Amino acid sequence: MRALTFHGIEDVRLTEAPDPSLLDPRDALVRPLRAAICGSDLHAVQGREEGLDLGTVLGHEIYGEVLEVGSDVQAVRPGDRVVAPFTTSCGKCTPCLQGLTARCELGQLFGWSSGGQGLQGTQADLLRVPLADTTLVKVPKDVSGARALLSGDVLSTGMFCALQAGAAECQTLAVVGAGPVGLMAALCALHLGADQVFVLDSVVERLELAARFGAEPLSIEEGAARETILARTEGRGVDAVCECVGSPAASRASIELLRPGGTLAAVGVHTEAAFAFSPGEAYDKNLTYRAGRCPARALMDTTLPLALDSTWPLEELFTHRVPLEHGADAYRIFGSREDGCIKVLLELD
Ligand SMILES: NC(=O)c1ccc[n+]([C@@H]2O[C@H](COP(=O)([O-])OP(=O)(O)OC[C@H]3O[C@@H](n4cnc5c(N)ncnc54)[C@H](O)[C@@H]3O)[C@@H](O)[C@H]2O)c1
Ligand SMILES: [Zn+2]
Ligand SMILES: [Zn+2]
């Protein structure tokens, strides 16, 4: 099969990879019709995250058609259209029953293989999905695959971040990072009831989309974002921050925007060994800190209907729609935020 595979830093290639097959009675084989490139794919490709095996098929966002199912699979049949969250989950272990499907005891992340162990990704002609009954979500045949796919990752992650931030109770909330995840966090925070949402980034096109979503864009280039927020909050800072970047600079910026007693909800993937703020600063702020991987499967029950609600302006995220053949180039464009690129949709059919 054709696949976008990882060959080292800034080296993504379209290659011929081995076809997957059913390895377990609970597996399904799915043909991706739509896939996408996520900011998380960039961590390995840009060298911030180590350990990804060379040759791994990348990607963890998918809308597709079920081709074949193992003998224990009951919830989906060949021909069904499905979306998947970015990790597999069993639906039965303690974390799954607590709604923390991202930490399923049997869970695996699509597109992450390390030391020969792990799961291949979605940016390919075929995908093996373990624990298919409790991982895949069936969708009607006539829905937009591009919109549906967003519920498997960035829309759910944005929702998770906004929920973790307590957006419903916030008069003011700031989103740090206006990538697809931050943009979804802003949209979800407003949907949940946050009165005023500021969005901080340096990329003009992303800030413009944040404004169209109803948030107030603040460019970090101008160096006055914090002063603006303090001026707008009577000098206190915002009630909560959604940190959607995953860097020490973003952590630092986040804590500096918060009022005492505020909540910092971080979904940006952090690979550094230490916090960018000290225990003393956390104490002095009476900080609540929440972090981690989004339990997308659990959230999809809420976010899939939102993804398919045409009044949500989600199509605007996909600035680039390309066939798999152009995927390696699309990684470069998305990674360097060239050409107004916000999110890349890979069209495989
Ligand atoms: N927790 C989860 O389950 C989960 C799921 C999906 C993605 N993520 C992570 O969320 C993060 C965002 O993903 P994405 O797809 O939106 O990525 P992205 O790379 O497209 O967007 C990141 C944005 O942050 C901006 N940025 C960088 N430094 C900044 C700073 N100091 N202040 C303000 N903005 C800054 C960039 O200009 C960019 O627009 C990544 O770390 C990704 O791995 C986490
Ligand atoms: Zn992702
Ligand atoms: Zn589980």
Short mmCIF file of C-alpha atoms and ligand atoms in Angstrom, two decimals:
data_model
loop_
_atom_site.label_atom_id
_atom_site.label_comp_id
_atom_site.label_asym_id
_atom_site.label_seq_id
_atom_site.Cartn_x
_atom_site.Cartn_y
_atom_site.Cartn_z
CA MET A 1 0.00 0.00 0.00
CA ARG A 2 1.00 3.64 -0.37
CA ALA A 3 1.83 5.40 2.90
CA LEU A 4 3.41 8.53 4.31
CA THR A 5 6.29 7.22 6.38
CA PHE A 6 8.81 8.73 8.81
CA HIS A 7 12.50 8.60 7.90
CA GLY A 8 14.07 11.08 10.32
CA ILE A 9 13.87 14.77 11.09
CA GLU A 10 12.07 16.70 8.32
CA ASP A 11 12.05 13.52 6.25
CA VAL A 12 8.55 12.27 5.41
CA ARG A 13 8.21 10.19 2.26
CA LEU A 14 5.49 8.59 0.17
CA THR A 15 6.54 4.92 0.17
CA GLU A 16 5.25 1.41 -0.47
CA ALA A 17 4.59 -0.09 2.97
CA PRO A 18 3.45 -3.62 3.83
CA ASP A 19 -0.34 -4.11 3.76
CA PRO A 20 -1.70 -4.62 7.28
CA SER A 21 -3.89 -7.66 8.01
CA LEU A 22 -6.14 -8.77 10.86
CA LEU A 23 -3.95 -9.96 13.76
CA ASP A 24 -6.63 -10.45 16.42
CA PRO A 25 -10.33 -11.39 16.32
CA ARG A 26 -11.13 -7.89 17.67
CA ASP A 27 -9.33 -6.11 14.78
CA ALA A 28 -10.87 -4.37 11.80
CA LEU A 29 -9.22 -3.38 8.54
CA VAL A 30 -10.25 0.09 7.39
CA ARG A 31 -9.63 1.97 4.15
CA PRO A 32 -8.92 5.63 5.00
CA LEU A 33 -10.91 7.99 2.72
CA ARG A 34 -9.85 11.12 4.60
CA ALA A 35 -6.89 11.59 6.90
CA ALA A 36 -5.24 14.74 8.22
CA ILE A 37 -1.94 16.04 9.51
CA CYS A 38 -1.91 17.03 13.18
CA GLY A 39 0.45 19.26 15.15
CA SER A 40 1.31 16.10 17.12
CA ASP A 41 2.73 14.49 13.95
CA LEU A 42 5.14 17.43 13.80
CA HIS A 43 6.75 16.68 17.18
CA ALA A 44 8.57 13.62 15.81
CA VAL A 45 9.02 15.03 12.30
CA GLN A 46 10.57 18.25 13.61
CA GLY A 47 12.73 16.37 16.11
CA ARG A 48 11.17 17.44 19.44
CA GLU A 49 9.98 13.91 20.26
CA GLU A 50 12.35 10.95 20.05
CA GLY A 51 11.84 7.23 19.65
CA LEU A 52 9.62 6.91 16.58
CA ASP A 53 10.81 3.98 14.47
CA LEU A 54 12.08 4.82 10.99
CA GLY A 55 9.53 3.66 8.44
CA THR A 56 6.50 4.15 10.73
CA VAL A 57 3.32 5.09 8.88
CA LEU A 58 2.33 8.52 10.23
CA GLY A 59 -1.02 9.96 11.25
CA HIS A 60 -3.86 9.38 13.66
CA GLU A 61 -6.89 11.15 12.19
CA ILE A 62 -9.22 9.18 9.96
CA TYR A 63 -12.58 8.82 8.30
CA GLY A 64 -12.86 5.64 6.27
CA GLU A 65 -14.67 2.53 5.14
CA VAL A 66 -14.52 -0.81 6.94
CA LEU A 67 -13.13 -3.49 4.63
CA GLU A 68 -12.85 -6.55 6.84
CA VAL A 69 -13.55 -7.45 10.47
CA GLY A 70 -12.27 -10.12 12.86
CA SER A 71 -14.59 -12.83 14.17
CA ASP A 72 -15.28 -11.05 17.50
CA VAL A 73 -16.21 -7.68 15.97
CA GLN A 74 -19.93 -6.92 16.19
CA ALA A 75 -20.44 -3.16 16.11
CA VAL A 76 -19.19 -2.53 12.57
CA ARG A 77 -19.46 -4.44 9.27
CA PRO A 78 -17.64 -4.24 5.95
CA GLY A 79 -18.96 -1.25 4.01
CA ASP A 80 -19.67 0.85 7.12
CA ARG A 81 -18.29 4.39 7.26
CA VAL A 82 -16.38 5.12 10.45
CA VAL A 83 -14.25 7.63 12.31
CA ALA A 84 -11.71 6.76 14.97
CA PRO A 85 -10.23 8.60 17.92
CA PHE A 86 -6.45 8.92 17.83
CA THR A 87 -5.98 6.10 20.35
CA THR A 88 -7.61 2.68 20.60
CA SER A 89 -9.54 1.74 23.74
CA CYS A 90 -11.24 -1.33 25.20
CA GLY A 91 -14.24 0.30 26.91
CA LYS A 92 -13.92 -2.08 29.88
CA CYS A 93 -10.81 -1.26 31.95
CA THR A 94 -10.90 1.19 34.87
CA PRO A 95 -9.57 4.22 32.93
CA CYS A 96 -12.08 3.53 30.11
CA LEU A 97 -14.96 3.23 32.58
CA GLN A 98 -13.84 6.53 34.14
CA GLY A 99 -14.03 8.19 30.74
CA LEU A 100 -10.25 8.34 30.42
CA THR A 101 -10.13 6.32 27.20
CA ALA A 102 -6.79 7.92 26.25
CA ARG A 103 -5.22 5.93 29.10
CA CYS A 104 -6.91 2.61 28.31
CA GLU A 105 -4.85 -0.25 29.71
CA LEU A 106 -4.87 -1.85 26.25
CA GLY A 107 -4.79 1.41 24.31
CA GLN A 108 -2.35 2.32 21.56
CA LEU A 109 -1.72 5.51 19.62
CA PHE A 110 -2.13 5.34 15.85
CA GLY A 111 1.07 6.24 14.03
CA TRP A 112 3.38 5.53 16.94
CA SER A 113 5.74 2.57 16.73
CA SER A 114 8.83 2.50 18.91
CA GLY A 115 11.32 -0.34 19.26
CA GLY A 116 9.19 -2.38 16.87
CA GLN A 117 6.12 -2.10 19.12
CA GLY A 118 3.06 -0.03 18.36
CA LEU A 119 0.52 0.86 15.76
CA GLN A 120 0.89 2.11 12.21
CA GLY A 121 -0.84 5.34 11.21
CA THR A 122 -3.76 6.53 9.14
CA GLN A 123 -1.95 8.35 6.31
CA ALA A 124 -2.03 5.26 4.10
CA ASP A 125 -4.28 3.17 1.87
CA LEU A 126 -5.04 0.69 4.68
CA LEU A 127 -5.24 0.76 8.47
CA ARG A 128 -5.46 -1.99 11.07
CA VAL A 129 -7.72 -0.94 13.98
CA PRO A 130 -7.40 -3.05 17.15
CA LEU A 131 -10.36 -3.21 19.60
CA ALA A 132 -12.58 -2.14 16.70
CA ASP A 133 -15.92 -2.45 18.55
CA THR A 134 -14.94 0.08 21.20
CA THR A 135 -12.61 2.26 19.11
CA LEU A 136 -14.48 2.90 15.87
CA VAL A 137 -17.57 5.09 15.67
CA LYS A 138 -20.00 4.47 12.84
CA VAL A 139 -21.24 7.49 10.85
CA PRO A 140 -23.96 7.77 8.19
CA LYS A 141 -22.73 7.44 4.59
CA ASP A 142 -23.79 10.95 3.57
CA VAL A 143 -21.84 12.99 6.15
CA SER A 144 -18.76 15.10 5.40
CA GLY A 145 -15.81 12.85 6.18
CA ALA A 146 -13.59 15.88 6.73
CA ARG A 147 -15.88 17.26 9.43
CA ALA A 148 -16.46 13.86 11.04
CA LEU A 149 -12.73 13.23 11.28
CA LEU A 150 -12.26 16.35 13.42
CA SER A 151 -14.18 14.71 16.26
CA GLY A 152 -11.49 12.02 16.50
CA ASP A 153 -8.84 14.52 17.52
CA VAL A 154 -8.66 18.31 17.33
CA LEU A 155 -12.33 19.12 18.04
CA SER A 156 -12.38 16.69 20.96
CA THR A 157 -9.02 17.94 22.19
CA GLY A 158 -10.21 21.54 22.03
CA MET A 159 -13.38 20.55 23.88
CA PHE A 160 -11.37 18.61 26.47
CA CYS A 161 -9.12 21.61 27.05
CA ALA A 162 -12.06 24.01 27.38
CA LEU A 163 -13.79 21.64 29.82
CA GLN A 164 -10.58 21.20 31.84
CA ALA A 165 -10.29 24.98 31.98
CA GLY A 166 -13.82 25.27 33.39
CA ALA A 167 -14.81 27.46 30.44
CA ALA A 168 -18.51 27.40 31.35
CA GLU A 169 -17.74 29.41 34.50
CA CYS A 170 -15.21 31.79 32.94
CA GLN A 171 -15.76 35.45 32.34
CA THR A 172 -12.39 35.62 30.65
CA LEU A 173 -10.29 32.84 29.15
CA ALA A 174 -7.14 32.93 27.03
CA VAL A 175 -6.10 30.33 24.48
CA VAL A 176 -2.35 30.18 23.92
CA GLY A 177 -1.65 28.86 20.41
CA ALA A 178 -4.07 29.21 17.48
CA GLY A 179 -3.28 26.00 15.67
CA PRO A 180 -6.23 23.72 14.91
CA VAL A 181 -6.34 22.58 18.54
CA GLY A 182 -6.29 26.11 19.96
CA LEU A 183 -8.89 27.29 17.45
CA MET A 184 -11.17 24.42 18.48
CA ALA A 185 -10.53 25.20 22.16
CA ALA A 186 -11.62 28.80 21.52
CA LEU A 187 -14.75 27.73 19.67
CA CYS A 188 -15.62 25.20 22.40
CA ALA A 189 -14.94 27.67 25.24
CA LEU A 190 -17.38 30.13 23.65
CA HIS A 191 -19.88 27.31 23.07
CA LEU A 192 -19.62 26.24 26.73
CA GLY A 193 -20.32 29.79 27.90
CA ALA A 194 -17.05 31.65 28.43
CA ASP A 195 -17.93 35.34 28.07
CA GLN A 196 -14.71 36.53 26.52
CA VAL A 197 -12.02 34.46 24.84
CA PHE A 198 -8.61 35.87 23.85
CA VAL A 199 -6.46 33.88 21.41
CA LEU A 200 -2.68 34.39 21.30
CA ASP A 201 -0.43 33.43 18.39
CA SER A 202 1.93 35.04 15.92
CA VAL A 203 0.41 33.67 12.70
CA VAL A 204 -1.90 36.22 11.10
CA GLU A 205 -4.19 33.79 9.22
CA ARG A 206 -4.76 31.76 12.38
CA LEU A 207 -5.57 34.86 14.41
CA GLU A 208 -7.98 35.97 11.69
CA LEU A 209 -9.82 32.66 11.88
CA ALA A 210 -9.97 32.98 15.68
CA ALA A 211 -11.66 36.35 15.20
CA ARG A 212 -14.17 34.83 12.76
CA PHE A 213 -14.94 32.21 15.44
CA GLY A 214 -15.87 35.05 17.83
CA ALA A 215 -12.67 35.25 19.88
CA GLU A 216 -10.42 38.27 20.34
CA PRO A 217 -7.09 37.75 18.58
CA LEU A 218 -3.87 39.01 20.18
CA SER A 219 -0.59 38.85 18.32
CA ILE A 220 2.37 37.80 20.46
CA GLU A 221 4.64 39.51 17.90
CA GLU A 222 3.57 42.89 19.16
CA GLY A 223 4.73 42.01 22.70
CA ALA A 224 1.73 43.57 24.39
CA ALA A 225 -0.69 40.64 24.68
CA ARG A 226 -0.20 40.32 28.44
CA GLU A 227 -0.59 44.05 29.01
CA THR A 228 -3.77 44.06 26.93
CA ILE A 229 -5.22 41.17 28.94
CA LEU A 230 -4.30 42.78 32.25
CA ALA A 231 -5.85 46.04 31.13
CA ARG A 232 -9.04 44.21 30.16
CA THR A 233 -9.26 42.28 33.45
CA GLU A 234 -8.75 45.12 35.93
CA GLY A 235 -5.13 44.08 36.34
CA ARG A 236 -5.93 40.55 37.56
CA GLY A 237 -5.48 38.27 34.55
CA VAL A 238 -7.85 35.72 33.01
CA ASP A 239 -9.85 33.07 34.88
CA ALA A 240 -8.36 30.25 32.83
CA VAL A 241 -5.84 29.52 30.08
CA CYS A 242 -6.04 26.79 27.47
CA GLU A 243 -2.44 26.06 26.53
CA CYS A 244 -2.47 24.50 23.06
CA VAL A 245 1.19 24.64 22.01
CA GLY A 246 3.39 22.37 24.12
CA SER A 247 6.56 24.40 24.77
CA PRO A 248 8.24 26.02 27.78
CA ALA A 249 7.59 29.46 26.26
CA ALA A 250 3.88 28.68 26.01
CA SER A 251 3.77 27.43 29.62
CA ARG A 252 5.52 30.58 30.78
CA ALA A 253 3.18 32.83 28.82
CA SER A 254 0.19 30.92 30.20
CA ILE A 255 1.00 31.32 33.88
CA GLU A 256 1.71 34.99 33.39
CA LEU A 257 -1.78 35.57 31.96
CA LEU A 258 -3.66 33.91 34.84
CA ARG A 259 -5.36 35.59 37.76
CA PRO A 260 -4.76 34.23 41.29
CA GLY A 261 -6.85 31.08 41.71
CA GLY A 262 -6.94 30.55 37.95
CA THR A 263 -6.78 27.29 36.01
CA LEU A 264 -4.13 26.34 33.49
CA ALA A 265 -5.42 23.56 31.20
CA ALA A 266 -2.59 22.23 29.03
CA VAL A 267 -3.20 19.94 26.06
CA GLY A 268 -0.01 20.90 24.22
CA VAL A 269 2.30 17.87 24.20
CA HIS A 270 5.27 18.59 26.46
CA THR A 271 8.53 16.70 26.10
CA GLU A 272 10.67 18.81 28.43
CA ALA A 273 11.77 17.42 31.81
CA ALA A 274 10.84 20.34 34.05
CA PHE A 275 8.10 22.93 34.40
CA ALA A 276 8.69 26.39 33.01
CA PHE A 277 7.27 27.82 36.25
CA SER A 278 8.35 27.02 39.77
CA PRO A 279 6.37 25.41 42.62
CA GLY A 280 6.68 28.79 44.30
CA GLU A 281 4.97 30.57 41.41
CA ALA A 282 2.23 27.93 41.40
CA TYR A 283 1.77 28.45 45.14
CA ASP A 284 1.71 32.21 44.82
CA LYS A 285 -0.96 31.97 42.11
CA ASN A 286 -3.08 29.34 43.95
CA LEU A 287 -2.79 27.56 40.60
CA THR A 288 -4.94 24.68 39.38
CA TYR A 289 -3.04 22.79 36.68
CA ARG A 290 -4.65 20.16 34.46
CA ALA A 291 -2.83 18.42 31.64
CA GLY A 292 -2.75 15.43 29.42
CA ARG A 293 -3.92 13.46 26.45
CA CYS A 294 -7.52 13.95 25.39
CA PRO A 295 -9.83 10.94 25.92
CA ALA A 296 -11.19 11.47 22.42
CA ARG A 297 -13.28 8.28 22.26
CA ALA A 298 -15.21 9.30 25.37
CA LEU A 299 -15.71 12.86 24.10
CA MET A 300 -16.81 11.82 20.60
CA ASP A 301 -20.33 11.13 21.88
CA THR A 302 -20.56 14.91 22.39
CA THR A 303 -18.27 16.22 19.67
CA LEU A 304 -19.32 14.11 16.68
CA PRO A 305 -22.79 15.72 16.60
CA LEU A 306 -21.11 19.15 16.87
CA ALA A 307 -18.68 18.26 14.07
CA LEU A 308 -21.61 17.36 11.83
CA ASP A 309 -23.63 20.46 12.77
CA SER A 310 -23.26 22.64 9.68
CA THR A 311 -23.70 25.81 11.73
CA TRP A 312 -20.24 25.18 13.19
CA PRO A 313 -17.75 26.82 10.76
CA LEU A 314 -15.31 23.92 10.81
CA GLU A 315 -14.62 23.66 7.07
CA GLU A 316 -12.52 26.82 7.38
CA LEU A 317 -9.83 24.88 9.23
CA PHE A 318 -8.93 22.89 6.12
CA THR A 319 -6.94 25.43 4.17
CA HIS A 320 -5.18 22.65 2.22
CA ARG A 321 -6.81 19.57 0.67
CA VAL A 322 -4.37 17.32 -1.15
CA PRO A 323 -4.08 13.73 -2.36
CA LEU A 324 -1.74 11.36 -0.49
CA GLU A 325 0.89 11.83 -3.24
CA HIS A 326 1.36 15.44 -2.12
CA GLY A 327 1.48 14.53 1.58
CA ALA A 328 5.23 14.90 2.09
CA ASP A 329 5.14 18.42 0.67
CA ALA A 330 2.07 19.17 2.77
CA TYR A 331 4.03 18.23 5.91
CA ARG A 332 6.60 20.87 5.00
CA ILE A 333 3.97 23.54 4.34
CA PHE A 334 2.00 22.77 7.53
CA GLY A 335 5.19 22.49 9.60
CA SER A 336 6.48 25.89 8.49
CA ARG A 337 2.98 27.48 8.56
CA GLU A 338 3.55 28.70 5.02
CA ASP A 339 0.88 29.67 2.55
CA GLY A 340 -1.71 30.42 5.25
CA CYS A 341 -1.78 26.73 6.12
CA ILE A 342 -3.93 25.92 9.14
CA LYS A 343 -4.77 22.24 8.61
CA VAL A 344 -4.10 19.74 5.84
CA LEU A 345 -6.76 17.27 4.74
CA LEU A 346 -5.51 14.22 2.86
CA GLU A 347 -8.06 12.95 0.34
CA LEU A 348 -7.43 9.31 -0.42
CA ASP A 349 -10.41 8.38 -2.62
N1 LIG B 1 -3.43 16.50 24.53
C1 LIG B 1 -3.85 15.91 23.43
O1 LIG B 1 -4.56 14.91 23.48
C2 LIG B 1 -3.50 16.50 22.09
C3 LIG B 1 -4.22 16.15 20.94
C4 LIG B 1 -3.91 16.80 19.73
C5 LIG B 1 -2.87 17.71 19.68
N2 LIG B 1 -2.17 17.97 20.82
C6 LIG B 1 -1.09 18.95 20.86
O2 LIG B 1 -1.64 20.25 20.82
C7 LIG B 1 -0.66 21.17 20.32
C8 LIG B 1 -1.26 21.98 19.21
O3 LIG B 1 -1.62 21.16 18.11
P1 LIG B 1 -1.97 21.82 16.71
O4 LIG B 1 -2.38 20.75 15.78
O5 LIG B 1 -2.89 22.96 16.91
O6 LIG B 1 -0.49 22.34 16.31
P2 LIG B 1 0.11 23.50 15.44
O7 LIG B 1 1.57 23.26 15.45
O8 LIG B 1 -0.60 23.61 14.14
O9 LIG B 1 -0.23 24.84 16.26
C9 LIG B 1 0.53 25.36 17.29
C10 LIG B 1 0.35 26.88 17.27
O10 LIG B 1 1.00 27.45 18.40
C11 LIG B 1 1.61 28.67 18.03
N3 LIG B 1 2.63 29.00 19.02
C12 LIG B 1 3.89 28.50 19.15
N4 LIG B 1 4.49 29.04 20.24
C13 LIG B 1 3.61 29.90 20.80
C14 LIG B 1 3.64 30.74 21.94
N5 LIG B 1 4.72 30.80 22.74
N6 LIG B 1 2.54 31.49 22.23
C15 LIG B 1 1.44 31.44 21.44
N7 LIG B 1 1.35 30.63 20.34
C16 LIG B 1 2.43 29.89 20.02
C17 LIG B 1 2.10 28.41 16.62
O11 LIG B 1 2.32 29.60 15.88
C18 LIG B 1 0.96 27.55 16.05
O12 LIG B 1 -0.01 28.34 15.39
C19 LIG B 1 0.53 20.30 19.90
O13 LIG B 1 1.47 20.23 20.96
C20 LIG B 1 -0.11 18.93 19.73
O14 LIG B 1 0.81 17.89 19.86
C21 LIG B 1 -2.47 17.38 22.00
ZN ZN B 2 -3.42 14.75 16.91
ZN ZN B 3 -9.71 0.32 28.30
#
